[in-house]
XYZ file of C-alpha atoms in Angstrom:
420
model
C 0.000 0.000 0.000
C 1.507 3.301 -1.167
C 1.310 6.512 0.887
C 2.707 10.005 0.508
C 5.479 9.104 2.952
C 6.692 6.390 0.554
C 7.463 8.914 -2.183
C 10.921 10.503 -2.506
C 11.325 14.235 -1.975
C 11.563 15.174 -5.688
C 8.318 13.364 -6.457
C 6.542 14.948 -3.491
C 7.770 18.361 -4.624
C 6.122 17.820 -8.027
C 2.974 16.478 -6.407
C 2.204 19.478 -4.166
C 1.215 21.939 -6.932
C -0.744 19.154 -8.650
C -2.826 18.684 -5.513
C -3.373 22.432 -5.281
C -4.543 22.568 -8.886
C -6.845 19.607 -8.318
C -8.493 21.430 -5.437
C -8.961 24.587 -7.481
C -10.648 22.603 -10.242
C -13.225 21.028 -7.921
C -15.528 23.893 -8.767
C -15.134 23.280 -12.518
C -16.500 19.843 -11.751
C -19.345 20.809 -9.459
C -20.569 24.167 -10.669
C -21.686 23.058 -14.121
C -24.157 20.661 -12.510
C -25.372 23.380 -10.129
C -26.023 25.750 -13.017
C -28.035 23.066 -14.799
C -30.045 22.322 -11.640
C -30.553 25.781 -10.147
C -29.120 28.529 -12.345
C -26.226 30.975 -12.087
C -27.294 32.849 -8.951
C -27.670 29.723 -6.820
C -24.346 28.464 -8.182
C -22.666 31.638 -6.914
C -24.342 31.387 -3.526
C -23.230 27.774 -3.138
C -19.719 28.797 -4.167
C -19.617 31.329 -1.357
C -21.001 28.966 1.264
C -18.702 26.032 0.445
C -15.551 28.174 0.587
C -16.426 30.128 3.729
C -17.229 26.791 5.389
C -13.869 25.257 4.582
C -11.310 28.027 4.114
C -11.048 29.361 7.697
C -10.700 25.794 8.981
C -8.045 24.493 6.606
C -6.113 27.786 6.702
C -5.886 27.528 10.478
C -4.660 23.943 10.124
C -1.893 24.933 7.696
C -0.826 27.768 9.993
C -0.385 25.294 12.821
C 1.419 22.743 10.662
C 4.002 25.190 9.303
C 4.594 27.412 12.323
C 2.754 30.459 11.027
C 1.945 32.244 14.257
C 2.013 35.866 13.092
C -1.011 38.092 12.553
C 0.207 40.256 9.667
C -0.067 40.255 5.899
C 3.067 38.144 5.352
C 1.635 35.163 7.229
C -1.680 35.660 5.448
C 0.037 35.538 2.065
C 2.020 32.453 3.093
C -1.256 30.671 3.818
C -2.651 31.716 0.456
C 0.379 30.196 -1.276
C -0.550 26.828 0.244
C -4.283 27.023 -0.507
C -6.074 24.857 -3.057
C -7.794 28.062 -4.154
C -4.452 29.465 -5.340
C -2.370 26.833 -7.165
C 0.946 28.385 -8.225
C 1.185 29.822 -11.739
C -2.351 28.775 -12.713
C -3.511 31.365 -10.168
C -0.384 33.490 -10.364
C -0.593 35.659 -7.249
C 2.118 38.338 -7.025
C 2.398 39.749 -3.505
C 3.728 43.022 -2.128
C 4.274 44.037 1.494
C 4.299 47.636 2.695
C 4.642 46.886 6.388
C 3.414 44.354 8.923
C -0.260 45.153 8.432
C -0.443 46.548 4.897
C 0.179 45.014 1.509
C -1.506 43.751 -1.590
C -1.502 41.314 -4.455
C -2.358 41.085 -8.099
C -3.092 38.109 -10.293
C -0.617 38.068 -13.121
C -2.618 35.158 -14.524
C -5.979 33.867 -13.308
C -6.799 30.470 -14.722
C -10.271 30.635 -13.211
C -10.954 33.837 -15.142
C -9.700 32.302 -18.381
C -12.159 29.450 -17.826
C -15.134 31.675 -17.060
C -14.687 34.605 -19.489
C -16.122 32.679 -22.466
C -19.389 32.345 -20.522
C -19.908 36.125 -20.466
C -19.774 39.067 -18.066
C -22.571 37.811 -15.807
C -20.559 34.717 -14.909
C -17.356 36.719 -14.537
C -19.089 39.123 -12.164
C -20.550 36.229 -10.182
C -17.065 34.789 -9.654
C -14.943 37.928 -9.323
C -17.421 39.975 -7.245
C -20.127 37.903 -5.575
C -17.894 34.957 -4.690
C -14.500 36.603 -4.196
C -15.526 39.320 -1.717
C -16.779 37.074 1.108
C -14.381 34.216 0.405
C -11.242 36.381 0.440
C -12.313 37.755 3.809
C -12.996 34.233 5.090
C -9.437 33.259 4.199
C -7.986 36.412 5.741
C -9.692 36.071 9.120
C -7.818 32.847 9.844
C -4.760 35.104 10.222
C -6.375 38.273 11.567
C -10.064 39.052 11.932
C -9.354 42.759 11.434
C -8.055 42.105 7.935
C -9.843 43.393 4.864
C -9.093 42.465 1.248
C -10.490 45.020 -1.186
C -10.215 45.405 -4.985
C -8.275 48.074 -6.830
C -9.576 46.654 -10.101
C -11.074 43.347 -11.156
C -12.930 41.750 -14.069
C -14.930 41.989 -16.190
C -11.810 43.295 -17.911
C -11.982 46.694 -19.551
C -10.245 46.682 -21.988
C -10.714 42.989 -22.730
C -6.974 42.256 -22.503
C -6.356 44.179 -19.265
C -3.346 42.910 -17.371
C -2.791 42.012 -14.586
C -6.174 40.385 -14.371
C -6.987 41.962 -11.010
C -5.336 43.803 -8.113
C -6.248 43.968 -4.407
C -5.183 45.775 -1.251
C -4.879 44.121 2.143
C -5.140 46.191 5.303
C -5.251 45.327 8.998
C -6.172 48.183 11.324
C -6.043 47.787 15.133
C -9.127 49.974 15.738
C -11.288 48.140 13.209
C -14.061 45.768 14.287
C -13.255 42.087 13.975
C -15.097 40.161 11.305
C -17.227 37.364 12.739
C -16.385 33.763 11.970
C -18.892 32.433 9.424
C -21.448 30.160 11.047
C -20.652 27.550 8.407
C -16.976 27.516 9.419
C -17.890 27.125 13.085
C -19.959 24.084 12.142
C -17.088 22.808 9.978
C -14.637 23.131 12.861
C -16.626 20.428 14.673
C -16.227 17.836 11.900
C -13.837 14.908 12.028
C -12.051 16.421 9.044
C -11.244 19.591 10.956
C -9.847 17.677 13.897
C -7.988 14.746 12.307
C -4.323 14.367 13.229
C -1.952 14.039 10.290
C 1.731 13.142 9.946
C 4.145 15.094 12.117
C 6.941 17.178 10.573
C 10.435 16.222 11.740
C 12.304 19.490 12.470
C 15.692 17.736 12.258
C 15.333 16.677 8.614
C 17.236 18.220 5.742
C 15.285 20.973 3.996
C 12.706 23.537 5.057
C 10.479 22.224 7.838
C 8.333 25.318 8.405
C 7.506 28.637 6.745
C 8.897 31.006 9.335
C 11.067 33.831 8.068
C 10.708 35.768 4.843
C 7.691 35.568 2.582
C 8.929 34.171 -0.742
C 7.706 35.275 -4.155
C 7.308 31.605 -5.127
C 7.528 28.356 -3.229
C 10.079 25.925 -4.604
C 8.934 22.716 -2.993
C 12.182 20.931 -3.789
C 13.666 23.003 -0.936
C 11.302 21.500 1.648
C 11.997 18.482 3.829
C 10.474 15.080 3.178
C 8.201 15.100 6.228
C 7.061 18.682 5.552
C 6.077 17.742 2.002
C 4.208 14.676 3.279
C 2.259 16.825 5.730
C 1.502 19.470 3.094
C 0.191 16.781 0.721
C -2.018 15.365 3.466
C -3.331 18.816 4.362
C -4.093 19.552 0.700
C -6.019 16.284 0.392
C -7.923 17.252 3.517
C -8.681 20.663 1.998
C -10.435 18.771 -0.813
C -12.548 16.914 1.734
C -13.477 20.041 3.687
C -14.515 21.856 0.523
C -16.613 18.883 -0.575
C -18.424 18.801 2.760
C -19.124 22.520 2.466
C -20.503 21.972 -1.043
C -22.860 19.223 0.131
C -24.082 21.353 3.032
C -24.726 24.350 0.773
C -26.557 22.283 -1.827
C -28.505 20.491 0.907
C -29.852 23.853 2.068
C -31.578 24.182 -1.314
C -32.844 20.710 -2.141
C -33.533 17.311 -0.624
C -30.778 15.036 0.673
C -30.953 12.601 -2.249
C -30.553 15.346 -4.853
C -27.712 16.924 -2.868
C -25.933 13.562 -2.715
C -26.372 13.099 -6.466
C -24.820 16.493 -7.228
C -21.995 15.791 -4.784
C -21.317 12.475 -6.539
C -21.208 14.198 -9.934
C -18.740 16.730 -8.531
C -16.640 13.884 -7.137
C -16.701 11.895 -10.389
C -15.558 14.803 -12.511
C -12.596 15.835 -10.404
C -11.701 12.202 -9.644
C -11.159 11.405 -13.313
C -9.402 14.608 -14.286
C -7.016 14.531 -11.334
C -6.224 10.832 -11.788
C -4.883 11.445 -15.275
C -2.730 14.346 -14.116
C -1.428 12.356 -11.134
C -0.411 9.463 -13.356
C 1.541 11.833 -15.605
C 3.052 13.773 -12.683
C 4.322 10.617 -10.990
C 5.552 9.046 -14.226
C 3.368 5.983 -13.800
C 2.261 3.430 -16.355
C -1.083 1.768 -16.973
C -0.521 -1.455 -15.036
C -2.231 -2.599 -11.837
C 0.524 -1.269 -9.579
C 0.182 2.175 -11.175
C -3.589 2.108 -10.725
C -3.248 1.133 -7.056
C -0.751 3.965 -6.567
C -3.037 6.568 -8.159
C -5.968 5.386 -6.057
C -3.927 5.470 -2.856
C -2.527 8.965 -3.477
C -5.649 10.525 -4.998
C -6.832 13.454 -2.851
C -10.525 12.592 -3.233
C -9.851 9.311 -1.400
C -7.496 10.686 1.247
C -5.787 11.402 3.446
C -5.754 7.847 4.762
C -5.875 8.992 8.412
C -9.291 10.493 7.630
C -10.798 8.108 5.084
C -9.186 4.764 5.940
C -9.308 3.866 2.242
C -6.729 1.399 0.934
C -5.829 0.172 -2.541
C -3.728 -2.927 -3.168
C -2.616 -4.798 -6.243
C -3.879 -8.364 -6.608
C -2.858 -11.200 -8.902
C -0.175 -11.196 -11.578
C 0.172 -10.956 -15.339
C -3.119 -10.846 -17.205
C -4.933 -11.630 -13.948
C -3.569 -8.560 -12.148
C -6.102 -6.200 -10.661
C -6.675 -3.826 -7.782
C -8.696 -4.194 -4.613
C -10.109 -0.933 -3.248
C -11.419 -1.004 0.304
C -13.661 1.724 1.763
C -14.339 1.064 5.462
C -17.841 1.390 6.842
C -16.575 3.514 9.711
C -14.189 6.454 9.312
C -14.041 10.179 9.873
C -15.053 10.707 6.252
C -18.128 8.501 6.574
C -19.095 10.166 9.859
C -18.879 13.569 8.149
C -20.935 12.329 5.159
C -18.030 13.297 2.921
C -17.046 12.097 -0.529
C -16.373 8.446 0.436
C -20.009 8.220 1.541
C -20.993 8.908 -2.088
C -19.448 5.609 -3.221
C -21.438 2.410 -2.734
C -22.156 -0.791 -4.635
C -24.714 0.985 -6.828
C -22.621 4.126 -7.392
C -19.140 3.276 -8.628
C -18.643 6.049 -11.211
C -16.091 7.990 -9.107
C -13.887 4.882 -8.924
C -14.462 4.074 -12.597
C -13.420 7.618 -13.507
C -10.092 7.174 -11.709
C -9.474 3.723 -13.152
C -10.285 4.793 -16.709
C -7.928 7.773 -16.425
C -5.068 5.351 -15.735
C -6.176 3.165 -18.654
C -9.607 2.905 -20.319
C -9.488 -0.886 -20.083
C -9.682 -0.762 -16.274
C -13.428 -0.926 -16.755
C -14.553 -4.110 -14.988
C -15.695 -3.186 -11.473
C -17.324 -5.570 -9.046
C -18.447 -4.405 -5.609
C -19.528 -6.190 -2.463
C -20.500 -4.739 0.898
C -20.740 -6.060 4.420
C -20.801 -4.617 7.917
C -17.115 -3.695 7.721
C -17.266 -1.731 4.495
C -17.236 -1.758 0.702
C -14.806 -3.839 -1.378
C -14.356 -2.967 -5.061
C -12.472 -5.299 -7.383
C -11.091 -3.530 -10.449
C -10.120 -5.598 -13.467
C -9.595 -5.307 -17.200
C -12.491 -5.071 -19.636
C -13.521 -3.359 -22.871
C -12.304 0.239 -23.128
C -15.150 2.612 -22.392
C -15.869 6.245 -23.234
C -14.867 8.987 -20.812
C -17.648 9.698 -18.322
C -19.612 12.869 -18.984
C -18.762 14.353 -15.586
C -15.053 14.102 -16.411
C -15.527 15.571 -19.886
C -17.337 18.559 -18.379
C -14.467 19.205 -15.976
C -11.929 18.915 -18.775
C -13.180 22.157 -20.354
C -10.985 24.003 -17.848
C -7.606 25.223 -19.062
C -6.305 23.598 -15.881
C -6.804 20.188 -17.468
C -3.701 20.667 -19.625
C -1.855 23.262 -17.533
C 1.888 22.724 -17.123
C 3.942 24.039 -14.213
C 7.307 25.668 -14.895
C 10.488 25.807 -12.815
C 10.935 29.444 -11.853
C 14.279 28.926 -10.187
C 15.404 30.219 -6.805
C 12.580 32.267 -5.253
C 13.213 35.799 -4.046
C 12.224 37.087 -0.608
C 9.527 39.763 -0.508
C 10.565 42.500 1.899
C 8.490 45.415 3.267
C 8.722 48.589 1.227
C 7.629 51.091 3.907
C 8.006 51.855 7.599
C 6.219 49.480 9.945
C 3.039 50.839 11.518
C 2.937 48.192 14.199
């Protein structure tokens, strides 16, 4: 059974931005189905609710994991660099710091905008105004509840090729009222996902083991220690789970439980298939049973293992080789009614999407359930067509996005006198 800790540092370093991009593309998977079911306005409202549920919780977790105990803009920006909402380069945030409590950022490239602009100004406004305003603040308050993130300019772009795509100021004033924690995030903080204990970081290892010190313009993950990269990967997988729970809650506020579960499963299927293909390429894997088991074990929609308890193992040899996927009946993820609860003997599409992304002939799935959980046997069969949920997600430019090596990152230093 493969885990993040079994991967070497260079492979983990490549995996981190992939997991961030996967998390960002969850909404490309889910929102299309929301628009079809409820329309654009409800889609935007759900987008707000899912992110303000999850973001304050997972940001606080990453702060704890990486020793980010400050309350200024630098620590806030460090958290944003490790957020599934801001995968490097695809969402190319460029930060500036004036002093401890004042700074800003612009998006040199916004992959989300590139995806949405063809849909028209109404959709751009929904994303860049209605969703961004409350969700940026929800992220900021995990560092300082007196923080405010406000636009200097943002899309719809006028002129159409305006660059950078948007620009924002960040201010923290000591005499300003604190923003309240969103009720959804308070509820989320009580979930098993919010409280699960993940792998510890060994401070004696070679490489960066925390993010104290200077804010860096880019994060070069090859500089980080093995255990830090393992923990970051686990936290990013958990960010997926928290966002998915928030999505299900928000949808459930607008429809019955069965319909909400169906939309959650469609969201899961789409991102499961798209991410599986990218993971296989990122890790340099083949199409054999061992590669499939590895993708399943490392896939963020099925992890982290401490939370989901899901295992994938190769079985057999030669032409009889296959994979056994085990989803336990009892886990934190099942208790939270998260993504693993969407998979049962009658609903195997999320697993099929992953298997088919490794190779289309991994199409023969057989499931059995008992009191201890669900067992899914995956074997070879006729190559099938890509599932519609995956094809919908693939419209994003993130589906084919390639990360570049930007070399040694520069430190971002304050440009003005501290007002602290």
